[in-house]
Short mmCIF file of C-alpha atoms and ligand atoms in Angstrom, two decimals:
data_model
loop_
_atom_site.label_atom_id
_atom_site.label_comp_id
_atom_site.label_asym_id
_atom_site.label_seq_id
_atom_site.Cartn_x
_atom_site.Cartn_y
_atom_site.Cartn_z
CA MET A 1 153.78 153.04 -16.84
CA THR A 2 154.48 152.59 -20.78
CA PHE A 3 157.72 154.00 -22.30
CA PRO A 4 158.99 156.16 -23.11
CA SER A 5 156.98 157.91 -21.11
CA GLN A 6 156.61 161.94 -20.38
CA ALA A 7 155.23 159.77 -17.25
CA ALA A 8 158.89 159.09 -15.57
CA LEU A 9 160.52 162.66 -15.63
CA ALA A 10 161.70 163.81 -12.49
CA ASP A 11 158.51 166.26 -10.50
CA ARG A 12 161.72 169.47 -10.96
CA LEU A 13 161.61 169.78 -14.68
CA LYS A 14 157.75 169.72 -15.08
CA HIS A 15 157.84 173.43 -15.38
CA ILE A 16 160.83 173.89 -17.43
CA GLU A 17 161.53 174.12 -21.41
CA GLY A 18 163.24 174.79 -23.38
CA SER A 19 166.25 178.42 -23.36
CA PRO A 20 163.66 180.02 -25.50
CA THR A 21 166.52 182.88 -26.43
CA LEU A 22 168.32 179.87 -27.79
CA ALA A 23 164.78 178.33 -29.85
CA LEU A 24 164.54 181.25 -32.03
CA ALA A 25 168.24 181.61 -32.23
CA ALA A 26 168.19 178.68 -33.85
CA LYS A 27 165.09 178.79 -35.63
CA ALA A 28 166.61 182.40 -37.54
CA LYS A 29 169.15 179.50 -38.54
CA ALA A 30 167.15 177.79 -39.81
CA LEU A 31 165.38 180.08 -42.31
CA ALA A 32 168.78 181.61 -42.98
CA LYS A 33 169.94 177.82 -44.40
CA ALA A 34 167.43 176.91 -45.72
CA GLY A 35 167.88 180.03 -48.66
CA LYS A 36 165.48 182.68 -46.36
CA PRO A 37 166.95 186.67 -46.23
CA VAL A 38 165.66 186.86 -42.74
CA LEU A 39 167.32 189.58 -40.85
CA ASP A 40 168.16 188.01 -37.33
CA PHE A 41 168.28 189.80 -33.81
CA THR A 42 168.16 187.35 -31.63
CA ALA A 43 170.18 185.91 -29.53
CA GLY A 44 172.49 187.39 -27.42
CA GLU A 45 175.42 187.20 -29.68
CA PRO A 46 178.32 189.35 -30.94
CA ASP A 47 178.56 189.51 -34.72
CA LEU A 48 181.50 190.54 -35.40
CA PRO A 49 184.89 187.12 -34.58
CA THR A 50 186.95 186.20 -31.99
CA PRO A 51 190.15 188.73 -32.17
CA PRO A 52 192.32 186.34 -34.06
CA SER A 53 195.07 186.86 -31.70
CA VAL A 54 192.57 184.14 -29.57
CA LYS A 55 191.49 181.82 -31.80
CA GLN A 56 195.29 181.72 -32.44
CA ALA A 57 195.97 181.56 -29.14
CA GLY A 58 193.14 178.09 -29.71
CA ILE A 59 195.03 176.83 -32.84
CA SER A 60 198.10 176.66 -30.99
CA SER A 61 196.83 175.22 -27.93
CA ILE A 62 195.31 172.29 -30.28
CA GLU A 63 199.84 172.09 -31.66
CA ALA A 64 201.09 172.22 -28.24
CA ASP A 65 199.06 168.66 -27.74
CA HIS A 66 196.97 170.32 -24.97
CA THR A 67 194.07 168.28 -25.08
CA LYS A 68 193.37 166.13 -22.29
CA TYR A 69 191.66 166.64 -18.81
CA THR A 70 193.07 169.57 -16.81
CA PRO A 71 192.55 170.33 -12.97
CA VAL A 72 188.83 170.93 -13.16
CA ALA A 73 188.75 174.32 -11.07
CA GLY A 74 190.73 175.31 -15.38
CA ILE A 75 193.87 175.13 -15.92
CA PRO A 76 196.30 177.55 -12.52
CA GLU A 77 196.80 180.49 -15.32
CA LEU A 78 193.36 180.97 -16.17
CA ARG A 79 192.48 181.09 -12.22
CA SER A 80 195.13 183.98 -11.78
CA ALA A 81 194.01 185.61 -15.35
CA VAL A 82 190.00 185.75 -14.35
CA VAL A 83 190.86 186.82 -10.91
CA ALA A 84 193.73 189.68 -11.65
CA HIS A 85 190.36 190.44 -14.88
CA VAL A 86 187.22 191.16 -11.35
CA ASN A 87 190.12 192.51 -9.20
CA GLN A 88 191.09 194.84 -11.35
CA LEU A 89 187.95 196.08 -12.36
CA ARG A 90 186.32 195.80 -8.89
CA GLN A 91 189.10 196.86 -6.68
CA THR A 92 189.08 193.65 -4.72
CA VAL A 93 191.73 191.37 -3.41
CA TYR A 94 190.00 187.86 -4.65
CA GLN A 95 192.85 184.50 -4.75
CA PRO A 96 193.66 182.71 -8.07
CA SER A 97 191.80 179.57 -5.83
CA GLN A 98 188.36 182.02 -4.66
CA THR A 99 187.08 181.29 -8.31
CA ILE A 100 185.38 178.06 -10.44
CA VAL A 101 186.30 178.49 -14.37
CA THR A 102 183.34 176.98 -16.16
CA CYS A 103 181.74 175.66 -20.09
CA GLY A 104 180.38 179.31 -20.43
CA THR A 105 178.94 181.97 -17.70
CA LYS A 106 175.11 179.93 -16.87
CA HIS A 107 176.97 177.10 -16.32
CA ALA A 108 178.69 178.85 -13.89
CA LEU A 109 175.33 180.16 -12.63
CA PHE A 110 173.63 176.91 -12.33
CA ASN A 111 176.55 175.57 -10.35
CA VAL A 112 176.37 178.08 -8.15
CA PHE A 113 172.64 177.52 -7.47
CA GLN A 114 173.17 173.49 -7.02
CA VAL A 115 175.35 174.58 -4.34
CA LEU A 116 173.93 177.69 -2.42
CA CYS A 117 169.84 176.15 -2.85
CA GLN A 118 167.89 173.55 -1.67
CA PRO A 119 163.50 173.45 -2.02
CA GLY A 120 162.34 175.82 0.26
CA ASP A 121 164.41 178.02 -0.96
CA GLU A 122 163.91 181.17 -2.26
CA VAL A 123 165.10 183.70 -5.15
CA ILE A 124 164.81 187.11 -5.94
CA VAL A 125 164.72 187.66 -10.19
CA VAL A 126 163.51 191.11 -10.89
CA SER A 127 161.85 190.95 -13.82
CA PRO A 128 162.37 191.69 -16.38
CA TYR A 129 164.81 188.79 -15.92
CA TRP A 130 167.33 187.51 -18.08
CA VAL A 131 164.72 183.71 -19.26
CA SER A 132 167.55 181.47 -17.83
CA PHE A 133 167.07 182.81 -14.36
CA PRO A 134 164.89 181.42 -13.43
CA SER A 135 165.02 177.56 -14.83
CA ILE A 136 168.49 177.75 -13.49
CA VAL A 137 167.07 178.40 -9.63
CA GLN A 138 164.08 175.93 -10.36
CA LEU A 139 166.48 173.07 -11.35
CA ALA A 140 168.15 173.69 -7.65
CA GLY A 141 164.67 173.23 -6.38
CA ALA A 142 164.13 176.66 -5.56
CA THR A 143 161.59 178.92 -5.93
CA PRO A 144 161.68 182.07 -8.16
CA VAL A 145 160.13 185.06 -6.65
CA ILE A 146 159.67 187.53 -9.47
CA VAL A 147 160.03 190.79 -8.38
CA GLU A 148 158.64 193.54 -11.68
CA ALA A 149 161.16 196.61 -12.37
CA ARG A 150 159.32 199.70 -14.24
CA GLU A 151 159.55 200.48 -16.84
CA ASP A 152 158.74 204.18 -15.88
CA ASP A 153 162.00 203.58 -13.35
CA GLY A 154 164.09 202.13 -15.87
CA PHE A 155 163.74 198.86 -14.67
CA LEU A 156 166.03 199.37 -11.99
CA PRO A 157 165.11 196.56 -8.96
CA GLU A 158 164.30 198.99 -5.84
CA GLY A 159 164.01 198.45 -2.29
CA ASP A 160 160.81 199.00 -1.26
CA ALA A 161 159.17 196.43 -4.40
CA LEU A 162 162.28 193.99 -3.25
CA ARG A 163 161.71 194.45 0.71
CA GLU A 164 157.95 193.23 0.31
CA ARG A 165 159.20 189.89 -1.19
CA ILE A 166 161.32 189.70 1.05
CA SER A 167 161.04 185.85 3.55
CA GLU A 168 161.90 183.69 5.52
CA ALA A 169 163.49 181.42 3.08
CA THR A 170 164.18 184.17 1.15
CA LYS A 171 168.20 182.38 0.38
CA ALA A 172 169.43 185.04 -2.81
CA ILE A 173 169.04 187.59 -4.77
CA ILE A 174 170.24 187.79 -8.84
CA LEU A 175 171.43 190.65 -9.78
CA ASN A 176 172.17 190.88 -12.85
CA SER A 177 174.33 194.47 -14.10
CA PRO A 178 173.97 195.93 -17.48
CA SER A 179 170.87 193.72 -18.06
CA ASN A 180 169.78 190.94 -20.49
CA PRO A 181 166.84 192.12 -22.14
CA THR A 182 166.40 195.61 -20.64
CA GLY A 183 169.95 196.90 -20.61
CA ALA A 184 169.87 199.33 -17.70
CA VAL A 185 172.59 199.48 -15.54
CA ILE A 186 171.88 199.82 -11.86
CA ASP A 187 173.81 202.60 -10.28
CA ALA A 188 175.91 202.33 -7.06
CA GLN A 189 173.59 204.10 -4.91
CA ARG A 190 171.16 201.40 -5.78
CA LEU A 191 173.49 198.99 -4.64
CA THR A 192 173.89 200.61 -2.06
CA ALA A 193 170.68 200.20 -1.13
CA ILE A 194 170.29 196.06 -1.97
CA ALA A 195 173.13 195.70 -0.14
CA ARG A 196 171.41 196.80 2.69
CA LEU A 197 169.25 195.23 2.16
CA ALA A 198 170.89 191.77 1.57
CA LYS A 199 173.15 192.82 4.85
CA GLU A 200 169.56 192.50 7.33
CA TYR A 201 167.48 190.13 6.16
CA ARG A 202 171.56 188.15 5.48
CA LEU A 203 171.03 186.96 1.95
CA ILE A 204 173.58 186.47 -0.96
CA VAL A 205 173.59 188.06 -3.73
CA VAL A 206 174.24 186.48 -7.21
CA SER A 207 175.91 189.42 -8.59
CA ASP A 208 175.55 188.50 -12.88
CA GLU A 209 178.02 190.94 -14.76
CA ILE A 210 178.85 189.10 -17.90
CA TYR A 211 178.55 192.55 -18.90
CA ASP A 212 180.42 194.26 -16.80
CA GLN A 213 182.37 195.48 -20.16
CA LEU A 214 179.84 196.82 -22.47
CA VAL A 215 178.48 199.73 -20.97
CA TYR A 216 177.87 202.38 -23.10
CA PRO A 217 179.91 206.30 -21.12
CA PRO A 218 178.56 208.34 -19.37
CA ALA A 219 177.25 205.26 -17.55
CA ARG A 220 179.29 202.61 -16.27
CA HIS A 221 180.09 199.85 -14.20
CA VAL A 222 179.84 199.11 -11.14
CA SER A 223 179.75 195.30 -8.95
CA ILE A 224 178.02 195.61 -5.92
CA VAL A 225 180.60 194.64 -3.97
CA GLN A 226 182.57 198.10 -5.27
CA ALA A 227 179.30 200.12 -3.33
CA CYS A 228 179.32 197.91 -0.77
CA PRO A 229 183.29 195.85 -0.15
CA ASP A 230 181.45 194.73 3.22
CA LEU A 231 179.75 191.93 0.88
CA ILE A 232 182.22 191.01 -0.34
CA ASP A 233 181.49 187.62 2.01
CA GLN A 234 178.21 187.11 1.03
CA THR A 235 177.78 187.67 -2.57
CA ILE A 236 179.77 185.29 -6.24
CA ILE A 237 179.66 187.15 -9.09
CA VAL A 238 179.27 185.05 -12.07
CA GLY A 239 181.27 186.43 -16.17
CA GLY A 240 182.57 184.88 -18.31
CA VAL A 241 185.11 186.01 -21.90
CA SER A 242 181.53 185.38 -24.53
CA LYS A 243 180.24 188.47 -24.59
CA THR A 244 183.51 191.15 -24.67
CA TYR A 245 185.87 188.69 -26.44
CA SER A 246 182.53 187.39 -28.85
CA MET A 247 183.93 184.00 -27.99
CA THR A 248 180.26 182.42 -26.71
CA GLY A 249 181.15 178.84 -28.92
CA TRP A 250 184.35 178.60 -26.85
CA ARG A 251 182.28 178.37 -23.63
CA ILE A 252 184.64 180.23 -20.95
CA GLY A 253 183.15 181.50 -17.90
CA TRP A 254 183.85 181.33 -14.29
CA ALA A 255 182.97 182.22 -10.81
CA VAL A 256 184.04 184.08 -8.19
CA GLY A 257 183.74 184.72 -4.27
CA PRO A 258 183.73 183.17 -0.99
CA GLN A 259 186.32 179.92 -1.05
CA PRO A 260 183.62 177.15 0.45
CA TRP A 261 181.04 178.56 -2.54
CA ILE A 262 184.16 178.22 -5.27
CA ASP A 263 185.13 174.28 -3.18
CA ALA A 264 181.67 173.18 -3.10
CA MET A 265 180.88 174.48 -6.89
CA ILE A 266 184.35 171.91 -8.26
CA ASN A 267 182.99 169.38 -6.05
CA VAL A 268 180.17 168.99 -8.02
CA GLN A 269 182.04 170.27 -11.61
CA SER A 270 183.78 167.63 -10.71
CA HIS A 271 180.49 165.39 -10.98
CA SER A 272 179.86 166.36 -13.74
CA THR A 273 181.95 167.92 -17.28
CA SER A 274 185.08 167.75 -15.77
CA ASN A 275 187.13 170.60 -16.33
CA PRO A 276 185.75 172.80 -18.97
CA SER A 277 187.83 172.72 -22.70
CA SER A 278 191.10 172.78 -22.53
CA ILE A 279 192.05 174.56 -25.52
CA SER A 280 189.32 177.44 -24.53
CA GLN A 281 190.81 177.83 -21.34
CA ASP A 282 193.99 178.68 -22.97
CA ALA A 283 191.77 180.93 -26.41
CA ALA A 284 190.77 182.41 -22.66
CA LEU A 285 194.27 183.20 -20.78
CA ALA A 286 195.03 184.65 -24.11
CA ALA A 287 191.86 187.48 -24.10
CA LEU A 288 191.89 187.88 -20.98
CA THR A 289 195.81 188.60 -20.76
CA GLY A 290 195.91 190.53 -24.76
CA ASP A 291 195.42 193.50 -25.89
CA GLN A 292 192.23 194.99 -25.19
CA ARG A 293 191.54 197.33 -28.10
CA SER A 294 189.07 195.13 -29.32
CA VAL A 295 187.33 195.24 -26.41
CA GLY A 296 186.89 199.34 -26.56
CA GLU A 297 186.46 198.84 -30.75
CA MET A 298 183.46 196.58 -29.92
CA ARG A 299 181.85 198.78 -27.60
CA LYS A 300 182.59 201.58 -30.21
CA ALA A 301 180.91 199.88 -32.91
CA PHE A 302 177.87 198.64 -30.16
CA GLN A 303 177.22 202.14 -29.24
CA GLU A 304 176.89 203.71 -32.59
CA ARG A 305 174.32 200.68 -32.92
CA ARG A 306 172.17 201.01 -30.46
CA ASP A 307 171.72 204.53 -31.15
CA ARG A 308 170.75 203.43 -34.67
CA MET A 309 168.34 200.83 -33.70
CA VAL A 310 167.35 202.58 -30.39
CA ASP A 311 166.09 205.39 -33.33
CA GLY A 312 164.54 203.30 -35.62
CA LEU A 313 162.29 201.57 -33.44
CA ASN A 314 161.31 204.72 -31.38
CA ARG A 315 160.10 206.59 -35.45
CA LEU A 316 157.88 203.43 -35.33
CA ALA A 317 153.92 203.64 -34.75
CA GLY A 318 153.29 203.40 -31.33
CA LEU A 319 156.60 201.22 -29.97
CA ARG A 320 159.22 202.99 -27.48
CA CYS A 321 162.54 201.64 -26.29
CA THR A 322 164.51 203.32 -23.97
CA VAL A 323 168.23 203.68 -24.56
CA PRO A 324 169.87 200.78 -23.04
CA ALA A 325 172.90 202.43 -21.41
CA GLY A 326 174.74 198.57 -20.82
CA ALA A 327 175.01 195.42 -22.66
CA PHE A 328 173.54 195.06 -26.88
CA TYR A 329 169.23 194.61 -26.51
CA ALA A 330 167.18 197.08 -27.14
CA TRP A 331 163.88 196.07 -24.99
CA CYS A 332 161.45 197.26 -26.78
CA ASN A 333 157.84 198.40 -25.66
CA VAL A 334 154.49 196.53 -28.06
CA ALA A 335 150.67 196.96 -26.52
CA ALA A 336 150.12 199.82 -28.49
CA LEU A 337 150.34 197.51 -30.69
CA GLY A 338 147.55 195.91 -29.11
CA GLN A 339 148.16 191.74 -28.76
CA SER A 340 150.91 189.43 -27.03
CA ALA A 341 154.22 190.08 -28.45
CA ALA A 342 155.10 186.18 -29.26
CA VAL A 343 152.26 187.14 -31.50
CA THR A 344 153.80 190.83 -33.09
CA ALA A 345 157.13 188.89 -32.59
CA ALA A 346 156.10 185.75 -34.64
CA GLN A 347 154.32 188.25 -37.58
CA TRP A 348 158.05 190.09 -38.16
CA LEU A 349 159.32 185.97 -38.48
CA GLU A 350 156.62 185.67 -41.33
CA ASP A 351 155.67 188.38 -43.41
CA ALA A 352 158.84 190.22 -42.69
CA LEU A 353 161.21 188.09 -41.79
CA VAL A 354 162.29 190.29 -38.70
CA ALA A 355 163.69 188.10 -35.77
CA ALA A 356 163.36 188.89 -32.07
CA VAL A 357 162.84 187.66 -29.41
CA PRO A 358 159.38 188.18 -27.90
CA GLY A 359 159.17 189.54 -24.59
CA GLU A 360 157.01 186.35 -22.60
CA GLY A 361 160.51 184.53 -22.09
CA PHE A 362 162.10 187.52 -20.49
CA GLY A 363 158.98 188.09 -17.91
CA SER A 364 156.74 190.71 -20.39
CA SER A 365 154.62 190.30 -22.82
CA GLU A 366 154.53 193.30 -23.84
CA PHE A 367 158.28 193.85 -24.97
CA ILE A 368 160.27 193.06 -27.92
CA ARG A 369 164.49 192.37 -27.60
CA PHE A 370 165.98 192.71 -30.49
CA SER A 371 169.69 191.59 -30.58
CA PHE A 372 171.91 194.89 -32.24
CA ALA A 373 174.81 193.03 -32.03
CA ALA A 374 174.65 192.60 -35.48
CA SER A 375 176.08 194.90 -38.37
CA VAL A 376 174.46 198.55 -39.35
CA GLN A 377 173.04 196.85 -42.27
CA THR A 378 170.97 194.26 -40.58
CA ILE A 379 170.12 196.71 -38.34
CA ASP A 380 169.32 200.12 -41.27
CA GLU A 381 167.36 196.90 -43.30
CA GLY A 382 165.54 195.64 -40.16
CA LEU A 383 163.73 198.84 -38.95
CA LYS A 384 162.98 198.78 -42.89
CA ARG A 385 161.47 196.42 -43.04
CA LEU A 386 159.53 196.78 -40.04
CA SER A 387 159.25 200.17 -40.92
CA GLN A 388 156.94 198.83 -44.70
CA TRP A 389 155.56 196.33 -41.96
CA PHE A 390 153.68 199.37 -39.97
CA SER A 391 152.11 200.94 -42.94
CA LYS A 392 150.67 197.82 -44.84
CA ARG A 393 149.01 196.90 -40.98
N1 LIG B 1 172.60 185.18 -23.90
C1 LIG B 1 171.98 185.53 -24.54
C2 LIG B 1 171.37 185.93 -25.01
O1 LIG B 1 170.39 185.76 -24.04
C3 LIG B 1 172.47 183.53 -25.57
C4 LIG B 1 171.68 183.36 -25.15
C5 LIG B 1 171.76 182.62 -23.75
O2 LIG B 1 172.09 181.55 -23.97
O3 LIG B 1 169.95 182.68 -23.39
O4 LIG B 1 170.14 185.86 -25.80
#
């Protein structure tokens, strides 16, 4: 082998590519920086600023010299606030020891699969899936097994389809409600059916609930541990402050679940990142324990944007977009254009300077994901440019 060499990479990295959502977001930002009037619908990141009181908590944290190591699992005050938050929303009784604070929710998921999975294990991933689920599973040496959720079934996981793919090797299933990229919210009845399967086959449920606060009435968020409280010993919940409090760059997430798994995650984290940023932890504490009005305001603003975006997309010839009940993504069927989503998204970027994420990274070449966590002006202008693009086609 001559160095530097691709062949030196570990086998488990052979199928891992960088996150397409982050790559496209970076591309859109680079175009904007180069002076191009690009309209960015890529990253799932609220355009609103972090609330002022939360920013101030970060500043005060530095001024108070909270700039040293904290306990690996997070400061006790934040661990207590996380479980209080999780318990209040789900009527659970987790203890502060049953949570670990991580460097974002993605990192929480990474820790979860590092401690629960190994080569030979299979993990059921519902498609369309968030781009990083399969890679995080593979990085733990396990194999993602993809189960399709149908558009005409609201992109919801379906019991019989799941059962068909369960094997001796199945260790876990990932649920993500509301879903990135479809916005589908799993109702209590379906959760109960999934919980029954999990019980029958002794599966671990990894429930990614990062968008739990972004559910638009009349839909409401239900966690699988509410639908089936006796699944609590085989469920791990992940979440974070990124989306709810517009804190994506602060990198604070968490996992909450059975004590032995949390303890193992703390061990793993002690050998990798150590504690998440001390300053971000203070800010996250302020977010969770402070005035929650901004959360409702953001939800209301996003609901209006959702309606604008989805209505506008559905008016464009051939496009079809289900109304998402949660999160801030419009998952738009572009199959009628007769070419792959990757090709269409590249054309929209090139011809109209409209940046959205093609569905391939989420498991489908027939859809394009628009984040509507963008200003109303951006949404209106984006729809206008796409309409012009269609009229020239
Ligand atoms: N989760 C967000 C998204 O899907 C942020 C980027 C990422 O981590 O994938 O756009």
